[in-house]
Coordinates of N, CA, C and O in Angstrom, one line a residue:
G20 N -33.2 -10.2 -2.9 CA -34.0 -10.1 -4.1 C -33.9 -8.8 -4.7 O -33.3 -7.8 -4.3
P21 N -34.7 -8.5 -5.8 CA -34.8 -7.3 -6.5 C -35.3 -6.1 -5.6 O -34.8 -5.0 -5.7
T22 N -36.2 -6.4 -4.7 CA -36.7 -5.4 -3.8 C -35.6 -4.8 -2.9 O -35.4 -3.6 -2.7
T23 N -34.8 -5.7 -2.3 CA -33.7 -5.4 -1.5 C -32.7 -4.5 -2.2 O -32.2 -3.5 -1.7
Y24 N -32.3 -4.9 -3.5 CA -31.4 -4.2 -4.3 C -31.9 -2.8 -4.5 O -31.2 -1.8 -4.4
T25 N -33.2 -2.6 -4.9 CA -33.8 -1.3 -5.1 C -33.8 -0.5 -3.9 O -33.4 0.7 -4.0
T26 N -34.1 -1.0 -2.7 CA -34.1 -0.3 -1.5 C -32.7 0.2 -1.2 O -32.5 1.4 -0.8
V27 N -31.7 -0.7 -1.3 CA -30.3 -0.3 -1.0 C -29.8 0.8 -2.0 O -29.2 1.8 -1.6
M28 N -30.1 0.7 -3.3 CA -29.7 1.7 -4.3 C -30.4 3.0 -4.0 O -29.8 4.1 -4.2
S29 N -31.6 3.0 -3.6 CA -32.4 4.2 -3.2 C -31.7 4.9 -2.0 O -31.5 6.1 -2.0
A30 N -31.3 4.1 -1.0 CA -30.6 4.7 0.1 C -29.2 5.3 -0.3 O -28.9 6.4 0.2
V31 N -28.5 4.6 -1.2 CA -27.2 5.2 -1.6 C -27.4 6.5 -2.3 O -26.7 7.4 -2.1
K32 N -28.4 6.6 -3.2 CA -28.7 7.8 -3.9 C -29.1 9.0 -3.0 O -28.8 10.1 -3.2
K33 N -29.8 8.6 -1.9 CA -30.1 9.7 -0.9 C -28.9 10.2 -0.2 O -28.7 11.4 0.1
L34 N -27.9 9.3 0.2 CA -26.7 9.6 0.8 C -25.8 10.4 -0.1 O -25.1 11.4 0.3
N35 N -25.7 10.0 -1.3 CA -24.8 10.6 -2.3 C -25.4 10.6 -3.7 O -25.3 9.7 -4.4
P36 N -26.1 11.7 -4.0 CA -26.8 11.8 -5.3 C -25.9 11.6 -6.5 O -26.3 11.3 -7.6
N37 N -24.6 11.9 -6.3 CA -23.7 11.7 -7.5 C -23.0 10.4 -7.6 O -22.2 10.1 -8.4
A38 N -23.4 9.4 -6.7 CA -22.8 8.1 -6.7 C -23.2 7.4 -8.0 O -24.3 7.5 -8.5
D39 N -22.3 6.6 -8.5 CA -22.5 5.7 -9.7 C -23.0 4.4 -9.2 O -22.4 3.8 -8.3
I40 N -24.1 3.9 -9.7 CA -24.7 2.6 -9.3 C -24.3 1.7 -10.4 O -24.5 1.9 -11.6
T41 N -23.8 0.5 -10.0 CA -23.4 -0.5 -11.0 C -23.7 -1.9 -10.4 O -23.8 -2.1 -9.2
R42 N -23.8 -2.8 -11.3 CA -24.0 -4.2 -10.9 C -22.7 -4.8 -10.4 O -21.6 -4.3 -10.7
S43 N -22.8 -5.8 -9.5 CA -21.5 -6.4 -9.0 C -20.6 -7.0 -10.0 O -19.4 -6.9 -9.9
S44 N -21.1 -7.6 -11.1 CA -20.3 -8.1 -12.1 C -19.5 -7.0 -12.8 O -18.3 -7.2 -13.1
H45 N -20.1 -5.9 -13.1 CA -19.4 -4.8 -13.7 C -18.4 -4.2 -12.8 O -17.3 -3.9 -13.2
A46 N -18.7 -4.1 -11.5 CA -17.8 -3.6 -10.5 C -16.6 -4.5 -10.4 O -15.4 -4.0 -10.3
L47 N -16.8 -5.8 -10.4 CA -15.7 -6.7 -10.4 C -14.7 -6.6 -11.6 O -13.5 -6.5 -11.4
L48 N -15.3 -6.4 -12.8 CA -14.5 -6.2 -14.0 C -13.7 -4.9 -13.9 O -12.5 -4.9 -14.3
M49 N -14.3 -3.9 -13.3 CA -13.6 -2.6 -13.2 C -12.4 -2.8 -12.2 O -11.4 -2.2 -12.4
N50 N -12.7 -3.5 -11.1 CA -11.6 -3.7 -10.1 C -10.5 -4.5 -10.6 O -9.3 -4.2 -10.4
I51 N -10.8 -5.5 -11.4 CA -9.7 -6.4 -12.0 C -8.9 -5.5 -13.0 O -7.7 -5.6 -13.0
S52 N -9.6 -4.7 -13.8 CA -8.9 -3.9 -14.7 C -8.0 -2.9 -14.0 O -6.8 -2.6 -14.4
A53 N -8.5 -2.3 -12.9 CA -7.7 -1.3 -12.2 C -6.5 -2.0 -11.5 O -5.4 -1.4 -11.5
A54 N -6.7 -3.2 -11.0 CA -5.5 -3.9 -10.4 C -4.5 -4.3 -11.4 O -3.3 -4.2 -11.1
K55 N -4.9 -4.7 -12.6 CA -3.9 -5.0 -13.7 C -3.1 -3.7 -14.1 O -1.9 -3.8 -14.3
G56 N -3.8 -2.6 -14.2 CA -3.1 -1.3 -14.5 C -2.1 -0.9 -13.4 O -1.0 -0.6 -13.7
L57 N -2.5 -1.1 -12.1 CA -1.6 -0.8 -11.0 C -0.4 -1.7 -11.0 O 0.7 -1.3 -10.8
Q58 N -0.7 -3.0 -11.3 CA 0.4 -4.0 -11.3 C 1.4 -3.6 -12.4 O 2.6 -3.7 -12.1
S59 N 1.0 -3.2 -13.6 CA 2.0 -2.9 -14.6 C 2.8 -1.6 -14.3 O 4.0 -1.6 -14.6
V60 N 2.2 -0.7 -13.6 CA 2.9 0.5 -13.2 C 3.9 0.2 -12.1 O 5.0 0.7 -12.1
L61 N 3.5 -0.6 -11.1 CA 4.3 -0.8 -9.9 C 5.3 -2.0 -10.0 O 6.2 -2.2 -9.2
R62 N 5.1 -2.8 -11.1 CA 5.9 -4.0 -11.2 C 7.4 -3.8 -11.0 O 8.1 -4.5 -10.2
S63 N 8.0 -2.8 -11.6 CA 9.5 -2.6 -11.4 C 9.8 -1.7 -10.3 O 11.0 -1.6 -9.9
N64 N 8.8 -1.1 -9.6 CA 9.1 -0.2 -8.5 C 9.0 -0.8 -7.1 O 9.5 -0.2 -6.2
L65 N 8.4 -2.0 -7.0 CA 8.2 -2.6 -5.7 C 9.3 -3.7 -5.5 O 9.9 -4.2 -6.4
G66 N 9.5 -4.0 -4.2 CA 10.4 -5.0 -3.8 C 11.7 -4.5 -3.3 O 11.9 -3.3 -3.3
P67 N 12.5 -5.4 -2.8 CA 13.8 -5.0 -2.2 C 14.7 -4.2 -3.1 O 15.5 -3.4 -2.6
K68 N 14.7 -4.5 -4.4 CA 15.5 -3.8 -5.3 C 14.8 -2.6 -6.0 O 15.4 -1.9 -6.8
G69 N 13.6 -2.4 -5.7 CA 12.8 -1.4 -6.4 C 13.0 0.0 -5.7 O 13.6 0.1 -4.6
T70 N 12.4 1.0 -6.3 CA 12.5 2.3 -5.7 C 11.4 2.6 -4.7 O 11.4 3.5 -3.9
M71 N 10.3 1.7 -4.6 CA 9.2 2.0 -3.7 C 8.9 0.7 -2.9 O 9.2 -0.4 -3.4
K72 N 8.4 0.9 -1.8 CA 7.9 -0.2 -0.9 C 6.4 -0.1 -0.6 O 6.0 1.0 -0.4
M73 N 5.7 -1.2 -0.6 CA 4.3 -1.2 -0.3 C 4.2 -1.8 1.1 O 4.6 -2.9 1.4
L74 N 3.6 -1.0 2.0 CA 3.3 -1.4 3.4 C 1.8 -1.6 3.6 O 1.0 -0.7 3.3
V75 N 1.4 -2.7 4.1 CA 0.0 -3.0 4.4 C -0.2 -3.1 5.9 O 0.4 -3.9 6.5
G76 N -1.0 -2.3 6.4 CA -1.3 -2.2 7.8 C -2.3 -3.3 8.2 O -2.9 -4.0 7.4
G77 N -2.4 -3.5 9.5 CA -3.3 -4.5 10.1 C -4.8 -4.3 9.7 O -5.5 -5.3 9.6
A78 N -5.2 -3.1 9.5 CA -6.5 -2.8 9.1 C -6.7 -2.9 7.6 O -7.8 -2.6 7.0
G79 N -5.7 -3.2 6.8 CA -5.8 -3.4 5.4 C -5.4 -2.1 4.6 O -5.5 -2.0 3.4
D80 N -5.0 -1.0 5.4 CA -4.6 0.2 4.7 C -3.3 0.0 4.0 O -2.4 -0.7 4.5
I81 N -3.1 0.6 2.8 CA -1.9 0.4 2.0 C -1.2 1.8 1.9 O -1.8 2.8 1.6
K82 N 0.1 1.7 2.1 CA 1.0 2.9 1.9 C 2.1 2.6 1.0 O 2.7 1.5 1.1
L83 N 2.4 3.5 0.1 CA 3.6 3.3 -0.8 C 4.6 4.3 -0.3 O 4.3 5.5 0.0
T84 N 5.9 3.9 -0.1 CA 6.9 4.8 0.3 C 8.2 4.6 -0.5 O 8.4 3.5 -1.1
K85 N 9.0 5.7 -0.6 CA 10.2 5.6 -1.3 C 11.4 5.4 -0.4 O 12.6 5.5 -0.8
D86 N 11.1 5.3 0.9 CA 12.2 5.2 1.9 C 12.9 3.9 1.8 O 12.4 2.8 1.6

């Protein structure tokens, strides 16, 4: 509920006073926008014929390489 949200946001501000606090719906829109921007930049560079390869590790970490 609202009390839990306030408690969590208060804890975040104590850990990092410069943190931006946003609602989940706004964060989702920002993530979608960022993903679309990344897609347009990487579209021609990824894949077997592209200049870059994207490697995703077991822990979900992502690496881009030109090898």
